[in-house]
Coordinates of C-alpha atoms and ligand atoms in Angstrom, one line a residue:
Chain A
X1 CA 22.6 -94.1 36.6
X2 CA 23.8 -90.7 37.8
X3 CA 22.0 -89.3 40.8
X4 CA 20.4 -85.9 40.3
X5 CA 18.7 -83.9 43.0
X6 CA 16.4 -81.1 43.5
X7 CA 17.9 -78.9 46.2
X8 CA 15.6 -76.0 46.2
X9 CA 12.0 -75.2 45.2
X10 CA 10.1 -72.0 44.8
X11 CA 6.5 -71.0 44.0
X12 CA 4.7 -67.7 43.3
X13 CA 1.1 -67.2 44.1
X14 CA -0.9 -68.4 41.2
X15 CA -4.1 -66.7 39.9
X16 CA -5.1 -63.6 38.1
X17 CA -1.9 -61.7 38.9
X18 CA -2.8 -58.3 37.6
X19 CA -0.1 -56.9 39.8
X20 CA 2.8 -58.7 38.1
X21 CA 4.5 -59.2 34.7
X22 CA 6.0 -62.5 33.4
X23 CA 9.6 -61.6 34.5
X24 CA 8.4 -60.5 38.0
X25 CA 6.5 -63.8 38.4
X26 CA 9.6 -65.7 37.4
X27 CA 11.6 -63.7 40.0
X28 CA 9.2 -64.6 42.8
X29 CA 9.6 -68.3 42.1
X30 CA 13.3 -68.1 41.5
X31 CA 14.1 -66.0 44.5
X32 CA 12.1 -68.3 46.8
X33 CA 13.9 -71.3 45.3
X34 CA 17.3 -69.8 46.0
X35 CA 16.2 -69.0 49.6
X36 CA 14.9 -72.5 50.0
X37 CA 18.2 -74.0 48.7
X38 CA 20.1 -71.4 50.7
X39 CA 22.5 -70.7 47.9
X40 CA 23.6 -67.6 45.9
X41 CA 22.4 -66.8 42.4
X42 CA 26.1 -67.0 41.3
X43 CA 26.0 -70.8 41.7
X44 CA 23.5 -71.2 38.9
X45 CA 25.3 -72.0 35.7
X46 CA 22.3 -72.2 33.3
X47 CA 18.6 -71.6 33.2
X48 CA 15.9 -73.6 31.5
X49 CA 12.8 -71.5 31.1
X50 CA 9.6 -73.4 30.5
X51 CA 6.6 -71.7 29.0
X52 CA 4.1 -72.3 26.2
X53 CA 5.1 -69.0 24.8
X54 CA 2.0 -68.3 22.7
X55 CA 0.1 -67.3 25.8
X56 CA 2.7 -64.8 26.9
X57 CA 3.0 -61.3 25.3
X58 CA 6.8 -61.8 25.6
X59 CA 8.2 -63.9 22.8
X60 CA 11.2 -66.1 23.5
X61 CA 10.8 -65.4 27.3
X62 CA 14.0 -67.1 28.3
X63 CA 15.8 -64.0 27.1
X64 CA 14.1 -61.6 29.4
X65 CA 13.7 -64.1 32.3
X66 CA 17.5 -64.8 32.4
X67 CA 18.2 -61.1 32.3
X68 CA 15.8 -60.2 35.1
X69 CA 17.0 -63.0 37.3
X70 CA 20.6 -61.9 36.7
X71 CA 21.5 -65.1 34.9
X72 CA 23.5 -63.6 32.0
X73 CA 25.8 -64.7 30.5
X74 CA 25.1 -68.3 31.4
X75 CA 23.2 -70.4 28.8
X76 CA 19.4 -70.1 28.8
X77 CA 16.7 -71.3 26.5
X78 CA 13.1 -72.1 26.3
X79 CA 11.4 -75.5 26.7
X80 CA 7.8 -75.9 25.4
X81 CA 5.7 -79.0 25.7
X82 CA 2.4 -77.3 26.3
X83 CA 1.1 -78.0 29.8
X84 CA 4.0 -80.4 30.4
X85 CA 6.7 -77.8 29.7
X86 CA 8.3 -77.7 33.1
X87 CA 8.3 -81.5 33.6
X88 CA 10.2 -81.6 30.3
X89 CA 12.3 -78.8 31.8
X90 CA 13.3 -81.0 34.7
X91 CA 14.1 -83.8 32.2
X92 CA 16.3 -81.4 30.3
X93 CA 18.1 -80.2 33.4
X94 CA 18.7 -83.9 34.4
X95 CA 20.4 -84.4 31.1
X96 CA 22.4 -81.2 31.3
X97 CA 23.7 -82.0 34.8
X98 CA 24.2 -85.8 34.3
X99 CA 26.3 -85.0 31.2
X100 CA 28.4 -82.7 33.4
X101 CA 27.8 -79.9 30.9
X102 CA 26.3 -78.0 33.8
X103 CA 26.5 -78.2 37.6
X104 CA 23.5 -76.3 38.9
X105 CA 20.5 -75.5 36.7
X106 CA 17.5 -73.4 37.5
X107 CA 14.3 -74.8 35.9
X108 CA 11.9 -71.8 35.8
X109 CA 8.3 -72.6 34.8
X110 CA 6.4 -69.5 34.1
X111 CA 3.3 -68.3 32.3
X112 CA 1.5 -65.0 32.0
X113 CA -1.9 -65.8 30.6
X114 CA -4.5 -63.4 31.9
X115 CA -3.6 -60.5 29.6
X116 CA -5.6 -62.6 27.1
X117 CA -9.3 -63.3 27.5
X118 CA -10.4 -66.9 28.2
X119 CA -11.9 -67.0 24.7
X120 CA -8.6 -66.0 23.1
X121 CA -6.8 -68.5 25.2
X122 CA -9.2 -71.3 24.2
X123 CA -8.7 -70.4 20.6
X124 CA -4.9 -70.9 21.1
X125 CA -5.5 -74.0 23.1
X126 CA -7.7 -75.4 20.3
X127 CA -4.8 -74.9 18.0
X128 CA -2.7 -77.1 20.3
X129 CA -4.9 -79.7 18.6
X130 CA -4.2 -80.6 14.9
X131 CA -4.5 -77.2 13.2
X132 CA -5.3 -78.7 9.8
X133 CA -7.9 -81.3 10.7
X134 CA -9.4 -80.4 14.1
X135 CA -9.0 -76.7 15.0
X136 CA -11.0 -75.5 11.9
X137 CA -14.0 -77.1 13.6
X138 CA -13.8 -75.0 16.8
X139 CA -11.9 -77.3 19.2
X140 CA -11.0 -76.2 22.8
X141 CA -9.1 -78.0 25.5
X142 CA -12.3 -78.6 27.5
X143 CA -13.9 -80.1 24.3
X144 CA -11.1 -82.6 23.8
X145 CA -11.2 -83.8 27.4
X146 CA -15.0 -83.8 27.3
X147 CA -14.8 -86.3 24.4
X148 CA -12.7 -88.6 26.7
X149 CA -15.3 -88.1 29.4
X150 CA -18.2 -89.1 27.1
X151 CA -16.3 -92.2 26.1
X152 CA -15.5 -93.2 29.7
X153 CA -19.1 -92.6 30.8
X154 CA -20.4 -94.8 28.0
X155 CA -17.9 -97.6 28.6
X156 CA -17.8 -97.7 32.4
X157 CA -21.0 -96.0 33.5
X158 CA -19.0 -93.1 35.0
X159 CA -21.4 -90.4 36.1
X160 CA -21.2 -86.6 36.4
X161 CA -21.7 -87.0 40.1
X162 CA -18.7 -89.2 40.3
X163 CA -16.6 -86.8 38.3
X164 CA -17.7 -84.0 40.6
X165 CA -15.9 -85.8 43.5
X166 CA -12.6 -84.6 41.9
X167 CA -13.1 -80.9 42.2
X168 CA -14.8 -81.3 45.6
X169 CA -11.7 -83.2 46.9
X170 CA -9.2 -80.9 45.3
X171 CA -10.8 -77.6 46.2
X172 CA -11.0 -78.9 49.8
X173 CA -7.2 -79.2 49.9
X174 CA -6.8 -76.0 47.8
X175 CA -8.3 -74.1 50.7
X176 CA -5.2 -75.0 52.6
X177 CA -2.8 -73.8 49.9
X178 CA -1.9 -70.1 50.1
X179 CA -0.5 -70.2 46.6
X180 CA -3.8 -71.5 45.1
X181 CA -6.0 -69.3 42.9
X182 CA -9.2 -70.7 44.5
X183 CA -9.2 -71.2 48.3
X184 CA -12.8 -71.9 48.9
X185 CA -14.2 -75.5 49.1
X186 CA -17.1 -76.4 46.8
X187 CA -19.9 -78.9 47.0
X188 CA -21.1 -81.6 44.6
X189 CA -24.2 -79.6 44.1
X190 CA -22.3 -76.5 43.1
X191 CA -20.2 -78.5 40.6
X192 CA -23.3 -80.1 39.1
X193 CA -25.2 -76.8 38.9
X194 CA -22.3 -74.9 37.3
X195 CA -22.7 -73.8 33.7
X196 CA -21.8 -76.2 30.9
X197 CA -18.4 -75.5 29.2
X198 CA -18.2 -78.5 26.9
X199 CA -20.6 -81.3 27.8
X200 CA -20.3 -83.2 30.1
X201 CA -17.8 -80.9 31.6
X202 CA -19.0 -77.9 33.5
X203 CA -17.3 -74.8 34.9
X204 CA -16.1 -76.5 38.2
X205 CA -14.9 -79.6 36.3
X206 CA -12.3 -77.3 34.7
X207 CA -9.1 -75.8 35.8
X208 CA -8.7 -72.0 35.3
X209 CA -6.2 -70.1 33.2
X210 CA -3.8 -68.3 35.5
X211 CA -0.5 -66.4 35.9
X212 CA 2.2 -67.9 37.9
X213 CA 5.7 -69.4 38.2
X214 CA 7.5 -72.2 40.0
X215 CA 11.2 -73.0 40.1
X216 CA 13.4 -76.0 40.8
X217 CA 17.1 -75.9 41.5
X218 CA 18.7 -79.1 40.1
X219 CA 22.3 -80.4 40.7
X220 CA 24.4 -83.6 40.9
X221 CA 24.8 -85.8 43.9
X222 CA 28.2 -84.5 44.9
X223 CA 27.0 -80.8 45.0
X224 CA 23.7 -81.8 46.5
X225 CA 25.4 -83.4 49.5
X226 CA 27.6 -80.3 50.0
X227 CA 24.8 -77.7 49.5
X228 CA 21.9 -79.3 51.4
X229 CA 21.0 -81.9 54.0
X230 CA 17.5 -82.5 52.5
X231 CA 18.0 -83.3 48.8
X232 CA 15.0 -84.7 46.9
X233 CA 16.2 -87.3 44.4
X234 CA 15.0 -87.6 40.9
X235 CA 14.4 -91.4 40.8
X236 CA 12.5 -91.8 37.6
X237 CA 11.8 -89.8 34.4
X238 CA 9.2 -91.0 31.9
X239 CA 8.2 -89.1 28.9
X240 CA 6.2 -90.3 25.9
X241 CA 4.3 -89.0 22.9
X242 CA 1.0 -89.8 21.2
X243 CA -0.4 -88.6 17.8
X244 CA -1.6 -85.1 18.2
X245 CA -4.8 -85.7 16.3
X246 CA -7.5 -87.7 18.0
X247 CA -8.3 -89.6 14.8
X248 CA -4.9 -91.2 14.9
X249 CA -5.4 -92.6 18.3
X250 CA -6.7 -96.2 18.8
X251 CA -9.2 -97.8 21.1
X252 CA -12.3 -96.5 22.9
X253 CA -10.8 -93.1 24.0
X254 CA -11.1 -94.0 27.7
X255 CA -7.4 -93.8 28.5
X256 CA -4.2 -92.1 27.5
X257 CA -1.7 -94.5 26.0
X258 CA 0.9 -91.7 26.3
X259 CA 0.6 -91.6 30.1
X260 CA 0.8 -95.4 30.3
X261 CA 4.0 -95.3 28.3
X262 CA 5.5 -92.5 30.3
X263 CA 4.6 -94.3 33.6
X264 CA 6.1 -97.6 32.4
X265 CA 9.4 -95.8 31.7
X266 CA 9.4 -93.9 35.0
X267 CA 8.5 -96.9 37.1
X268 CA 11.2 -98.9 35.4
X269 CA 13.9 -96.3 35.9
X270 CA 12.9 -95.9 39.6
X271 CA 12.5 -99.7 40.0
X272 CA 9.2 -99.3 41.7
X273 CA 5.6 -100.2 41.1
X274 CA 2.5 -98.1 41.5
X275 CA 1.9 -99.8 44.9
X276 CA 5.1 -98.2 46.2
X277 CA 3.9 -94.6 45.7
X278 CA 3.1 -92.7 48.9
X279 CA 1.8 -89.4 47.4
X280 CA 0.9 -88.3 43.9
X281 CA 0.4 -85.1 41.9
X282 CA -1.6 -85.8 38.7
X283 CA -2.7 -83.5 36.0
X284 CA -6.3 -82.6 36.9
X285 CA -6.8 -80.2 34.1
X286 CA -10.4 -81.5 34.2
X287 CA -12.2 -83.8 36.6
X288 CA -12.2 -86.6 34.1
X289 CA -8.4 -86.2 33.6
X290 CA -7.7 -87.1 37.2
X291 CA -9.8 -90.2 36.9
X292 CA -8.1 -91.4 33.7
X293 CA -4.7 -90.6 35.3
X294 CA -5.5 -92.9 38.3
X295 CA -6.1 -95.7 35.8
X296 CA -3.2 -94.9 33.5
X297 CA -0.7 -94.6 36.3
X298 CA -1.8 -98.0 37.7
X299 CA -3.5 -96.7 40.9
X300 CA -6.7 -98.3 39.7
X301 CA -7.7 -100.8 37.0
X302 CA -9.4 -99.5 33.8
X303 CA -12.8 -98.1 34.8
X304 CA -11.9 -98.3 38.5
X305 CA -10.8 -94.7 39.0
X306 CA -14.2 -93.6 40.3
X307 CA -14.2 -96.3 42.9
X308 CA -10.9 -95.0 44.3
X309 CA -12.5 -91.6 44.7
X310 CA -15.7 -92.9 46.2
X311 CA -13.7 -94.9 48.8
X312 CA -11.7 -91.9 49.7
X313 CA -8.4 -93.7 48.7
X314 CA -7.0 -90.6 47.1
X315 CA -7.7 -88.3 50.1
X316 CA -5.2 -87.6 52.9
X317 CA -5.2 -90.8 55.0
X318 CA -6.2 -92.9 52.0
X319 CA -4.1 -95.5 50.2
X320 CA -2.6 -92.9 47.8
X321 CA -3.3 -89.3 48.4
X322 CA -3.5 -87.3 45.2
X323 CA -3.3 -83.6 44.6
X324 CA -3.4 -82.7 48.3
X325 CA -2.0 -79.3 47.3
X326 CA -5.3 -78.6 45.6
X327 CA -4.3 -79.7 42.0
X328 CA -4.7 -77.5 38.9
X329 CA -8.4 -77.2 39.8
X330 CA -7.6 -75.1 42.9
X331 CA -4.2 -73.7 42.0
X332 CA -5.1 -72.5 38.5
X333 CA -3.1 -73.7 35.5
X334 CA -0.4 -71.3 34.4
X335 CA 0.5 -73.8 31.6
X336 CA 4.4 -73.6 31.7
X337 CA 4.5 -73.4 35.5
X338 CA 2.3 -76.3 36.4
X339 CA 4.8 -79.2 36.0
X340 CA 7.2 -77.4 38.4
X341 CA 4.4 -76.6 40.7
X342 CA 3.6 -80.3 41.0
X343 CA 7.2 -81.1 41.7
X344 CA 7.3 -78.3 44.3
X345 CA 4.4 -79.9 46.1
X346 CA 6.1 -83.4 46.0
X347 CA 9.4 -82.0 47.2
X348 CA 7.7 -80.4 50.2
X349 CA 5.9 -83.7 50.9
X350 CA 9.1 -85.7 50.7
X351 CA 10.9 -83.3 53.0
X352 CA 8.1 -83.5 55.5
X353 CA 7.3 -79.8 55.1
X354 CA 3.7 -80.0 53.7
X355 CA 2.1 -78.8 57.0
X356 CA -1.6 -79.6 57.4
X357 CA -1.6 -81.6 54.2
X358 CA 1.5 -83.7 55.0
X359 CA 1.2 -87.4 54.0
X360 CA 2.8 -89.2 57.0
X361 CA 6.2 -90.7 56.2
X362 CA 6.0 -90.0 52.5
X363 CA 9.2 -91.3 50.8
X364 CA 8.2 -91.8 47.2
X365 CA 6.2 -89.3 45.1
X366 CA 4.9 -89.4 41.6
X367 CA 4.0 -86.4 39.4
X368 CA 2.2 -86.8 36.1
X369 CA 1.9 -83.9 33.7
X370 CA 0.0 -84.0 30.4
X371 CA 0.9 -81.7 27.5
X372 CA -2.0 -80.4 25.5
X373 CA -4.5 -83.0 24.5
X374 CA -2.1 -85.8 25.4
X375 CA 0.5 -85.6 22.7
X376 CA 3.0 -85.4 25.5
X377 CA 2.9 -86.9 29.0
X378 CA 5.6 -86.8 31.6
X379 CA 5.8 -89.0 34.7
X380 CA 8.4 -88.0 37.3
X381 CA 9.3 -90.0 40.4
X382 CA 11.0 -88.3 43.3
X383 CA 12.4 -89.9 46.4
X384 CA 13.2 -88.5 49.8
Chain B
X1 CA -7.8 -71.5 -4.0
X2 CA -6.2 -71.8 -0.6
X3 CA -6.8 -74.5 1.9
X4 CA -8.1 -71.9 4.4
X5 CA -11.4 -72.6 2.8
X6 CA -11.4 -75.9 4.7
X7 CA -13.4 -76.1 7.8
X8 CA -15.7 -73.7 9.6
X9 CA -12.7 -71.4 10.1
X10 CA -9.5 -72.6 8.5
X11 CA -6.0 -71.7 9.7
X12 CA -3.7 -73.5 7.2
X13 CA -3.7 -72.1 3.7
X14 CA -0.9 -74.0 2.0
X15 CA -0.6 -77.8 1.7
X16 CA -0.1 -80.5 -0.8
X17 CA -3.5 -82.0 -0.3
X18 CA -5.5 -79.1 -1.7
X19 CA -7.4 -81.4 -4.2
X20 CA -9.5 -82.5 -1.2
X21 CA -11.4 -79.2 -1.7
X22 CA -12.5 -80.1 -5.2
X23 CA -13.9 -83.4 -4.0
X24 CA -15.8 -81.6 -1.2
X25 CA -17.1 -79.1 -3.8
X26 CA -18.5 -82.1 -5.7
X27 CA -20.1 -83.4 -2.5
X28 CA -17.5 -86.2 -2.2
X29 CA -15.2 -87.3 0.7
X30 CA -11.8 -88.3 -0.7
X31 CA -8.8 -90.0 0.8
X32 CA -5.3 -90.5 -0.5
X33 CA -3.9 -94.0 -1.3
X34 CA -0.3 -94.9 -1.7
X35 CA 0.4 -96.1 -5.2
X36 CA 3.2 -98.3 -3.9
X37 CA 1.8 -100.1 -0.9
X38 CA -1.9 -99.3 -1.2
X39 CA -2.3 -97.8 2.3
X40 CA -5.2 -95.4 2.5
X41 CA -5.0 -92.1 4.5
X42 CA -7.9 -90.1 5.8
X43 CA -7.6 -87.3 6.5
X44 CA -5.5 -87.4 3.4
X45 CA -1.7 -87.3 3.7
X46 CA 0.7 -86.3 0.9
X47 CA 3.4 -88.8 2.1
X48 CA 3.1 -92.5 2.9
X49 CA 4.0 -93.3 6.5
X50 CA 5.0 -96.9 5.7
X51 CA 7.4 -96.5 2.8
X52 CA 7.9 -92.7 2.5
X53 CA 6.4 -92.9 -1.0
X54 CA 5.0 -89.5 -2.1
X55 CA 2.9 -90.5 -5.1
X56 CA -0.6 -90.9 -3.7
X57 CA -3.8 -91.2 -5.7
X58 CA -7.2 -89.9 -4.6
X59 CA -10.0 -92.3 -3.8
X60 CA -13.6 -91.5 -2.9
X61 CA -14.8 -92.9 0.4
X62 CA -18.3 -93.8 1.4
X63 CA -19.1 -91.9 4.6
X64 CA -20.6 -94.8 6.6
X65 CA -19.2 -94.6 10.2
X66 CA -19.8 -95.2 13.8
X67 CA -19.5 -92.6 16.5
X68 CA -16.7 -93.1 18.9
X69 CA -17.3 -90.1 21.1
X70 CA -18.6 -86.6 21.1
X71 CA -19.1 -83.3 23.0
X72 CA -21.3 -80.3 22.9
X73 CA -19.2 -77.1 23.0
X74 CA -20.7 -74.2 24.9
X75 CA -17.6 -72.1 25.5
X76 CA -16.0 -71.4 22.1
X77 CA -13.2 -69.5 20.5
X78 CA -14.2 -66.1 19.1
X79 CA -14.5 -67.2 15.5
X80 CA -16.9 -70.0 16.4
X81 CA -19.1 -68.2 18.7
X82 CA -21.9 -67.4 16.3
X83 CA -22.7 -71.1 16.0
X84 CA -22.4 -71.9 19.7
X85 CA -23.4 -74.4 21.1
X86 CA -22.2 -76.9 18.5
X87 CA -21.4 -80.7 18.5
X88 CA -18.0 -82.2 17.7
X89 CA -17.5 -85.9 17.1
X90 CA -14.9 -88.6 16.5
X91 CA -16.1 -91.4 14.3
X92 CA -14.7 -94.6 12.8
X93 CA -15.3 -95.1 9.1
X94 CA -16.1 -98.5 7.6
X95 CA -12.4 -98.9 6.5
X96 CA -11.3 -98.6 10.1
X97 CA -9.9 -95.0 9.8
X98 CA -11.1 -92.4 12.1
X99 CA -12.3 -88.9 11.5
X100 CA -12.7 -85.8 13.7
X101 CA -15.6 -83.8 12.5
X102 CA -18.4 -81.6 13.5
X103 CA -21.8 -83.1 13.9
X104 CA -24.6 -81.6 11.7
X105 CA -26.7 -79.0 13.5
X106 CA -29.8 -81.0 12.6
X107 CA -28.7 -83.8 15.0
X108 CA -29.8 -83.5 18.6
X109 CA -27.4 -84.3 21.4
X110 CA -29.9 -86.6 23.0
X111 CA -29.8 -88.9 20.0
X112 CA -26.1 -89.4 20.3
X113 CA -24.2 -92.1 22.0
X114 CA -20.9 -93.8 21.3
X115 CA -21.4 -96.6 18.7
X116 CA -24.3 -94.8 16.9
X117 CA -24.3 -95.2 13.1
X118 CA -23.6 -91.9 11.3
X119 CA -22.7 -90.7 7.9
X120 CA -19.8 -88.5 7.0
X121 CA -21.1 -86.0 4.4
X122 CA -19.5 -83.1 2.5
X123 CA -20.8 -79.7 3.5
X124 CA -20.6 -76.1 2.4
X125 CA -20.6 -73.1 4.8
X126 CA -22.0 -69.6 4.5
X127 CA -18.7 -68.2 3.4
X128 CA -18.3 -70.8 0.7
X129 CA -16.1 -72.7 3.0
X130 CA -15.9 -76.5 2.5
X131 CA -15.9 -79.2 5.1
X132 CA -17.5 -82.5 6.1
X133 CA -19.7 -83.4 9.0
X134 CA -21.4 -86.3 10.6
X135 CA -25.1 -86.7 10.0
Ligands
COA1 C1 -13.8 -72.8 32.0 C2 -13.4 -71.4 31.4 C3 -13.7 -71.5 29.9 C4 -14.3 -70.4 32.1 O1 -14.0 -69.1 31.5 P1 -15.0 -67.9 31.5 O2 -16.4 -68.3 31.2 O3 -14.4 -66.8 30.7 O4 -15.0 -67.5 33.1 P2 -14.8 -66.0 33.6 O5 -13.4 -65.6 33.6 O6 -15.9 -65.1 33.0 O7 -15.1 -66.2 35.2 C5 -16.3 -66.1 35.8 C6 -16.2 -66.5 37.2 O8 -15.8 -67.9 37.3 C7 -14.6 -68.1 37.9 N1 -13.9 -69.2 37.1 C8 -13.4 -69.1 35.8 N2 -12.9 -70.2 35.4 C9 -13.1 -71.1 36.5 C10 -12.7 -72.4 36.7 N3 -12.1 -73.1 35.7 N4 -13.0 -73.0 37.9 C11 -13.6 -72.2 38.9 N5 -13.9 -71.0 38.7 C12 -13.7 -70.4 37.5 C13 -13.9 -66.8 37.8 O9 -12.9 -66.7 38.8 C14 -15.0 -65.8 37.9 O10 -15.4 -65.8 39.3 P3 -15.9 -64.4 39.9 O11 -17.1 -64.1 39.2 O12 -16.1 -64.7 41.4 O13 -14.7 -63.4 39.7 C15 -11.9 -71.1 31.6 O14 -11.7 -71.2 33.0 C16 -11.0 -72.1 30.9 O15 -10.7 -71.9 29.8 N6 -10.6 -73.2 31.6 C17 -9.8 -74.3 31.0 C18 -8.4 -74.0 30.9 C19 -7.7 -75.1 30.1 O16 -8.3 -75.7 29.2 N7 -6.4 -75.4 30.3 C20 -5.7 -76.4 29.7 C21 -6.0 -77.7 30.2 S1 -5.0 -79.0 29.5
ZN2 ZN1 3.1 -96.7 0.9

């Protein structure tokens, strides 16, 4: 299989960025990725712009992003897979470079959300569920994930206190991430006392809508060796789909088949097992999502995700540190940028540049990125 | 009559399964059934998944079901705010098919747990909108 590398990563500050437009956010991430790769913009022969465009005022944002970044007349286009857009962007770049159609691609994940109210955003998110059979009843993303939480609680005895361990852990690490939207740790009591959003999920169980961008520079092995002495290799790419409507899914609704399928494909391609993973970024859109992801990625057995948390195994120093950049819960979730933000964090870890949250000797990292209510899931394995 | 009448606030106005509305109007829950292979679809589909046959007949379902999971929504999209908080559920019908539906406002959250026996019933909203819910 062809070897494809990430040779540069960039990240804007995430959050309520009332100071910046979509194109300017994209520039922040792109410019810092070029600096990181230490290459000129002229080397980029195509851009893949990843955004769930219904949240942006700009329609077809690839057009304006490529223009603002100075990437005309090279090819550009948009990739949309809801919250998994930029993980799918990396997959696209992998194919473009492996096929030799392109040499160096910029994957730009970007989202400008906060020009809409949270209510308007949740209306759009509810329509990322089945618009004929579910959205007409008032669905929201928190509502969908809350239904998984209710089922997990009923089947495995999972409690709200256990779920609260996720935001407490992630906000602790988020306090060390200057790009994060929230940089203040929170306590279990604060999580439990926060207002209900969609029971059993409360405010601090949820990620927040945000503006932001993250960028990955992707190239082939030959160019990577010439351009950098610290490439990060794309070792495994898994992507799967599930029915969009909840009613078409089987079983007790305590796990995501889509993530299990994506993980299987990624582990197989990378020829590793979950035990080999040194550091992980999982999609903690909600506290319950992180717990399900532990189980679906094979870090814990079904129902065992909460034990992993209680034993501190997903903390720094634990068996498998997860979301030590703060996760979506601290960083905020600018939908199209999140997948690239996870890969940014893994690249830093694998290059040994993660500072106070460095996982010692990390060689293999896994990122897992769910799209919408789990109709898409991407699992990406990177190697130092 | 457009399909936007379906639900508490409908988005889709044009579809081949419009006849569902007349069943709901009569207080019935109806599914489609493939005339070729007999597979039943609920929510109704216009096209059979197994054999791509597109002649489907309507059959009336009984609403007996078991709750799979549920949530109580406190933060709602603008169109749904007047009724907030409200309950949403996923239930399994006696024929094994599942339905995503609101739970009737007369049901209390405390009474709910996965596995609970429920009934899927046709309902009519204040704007003459038609839907079904779990009671
Ligand atoms: C949970 C949610 C509905 C809250 O929105 P809201 O009630 O409009 O909140 P507001 O914007 O009024 O914020 C009130 C305060 O809470 C904070 N806040 C908002 N959302 C927060 C969150 N998810 N976590 C922590 N703090 C949050 C705000 O920063 C603000 O703090 P301040 O008073 O110190 O400025 C919103 O964050 C949301 O939609 N989250 C989910 C996003 C989502 O579903 N993404 C897709 C996942 S797959
Ligand atoms: Zn058929």
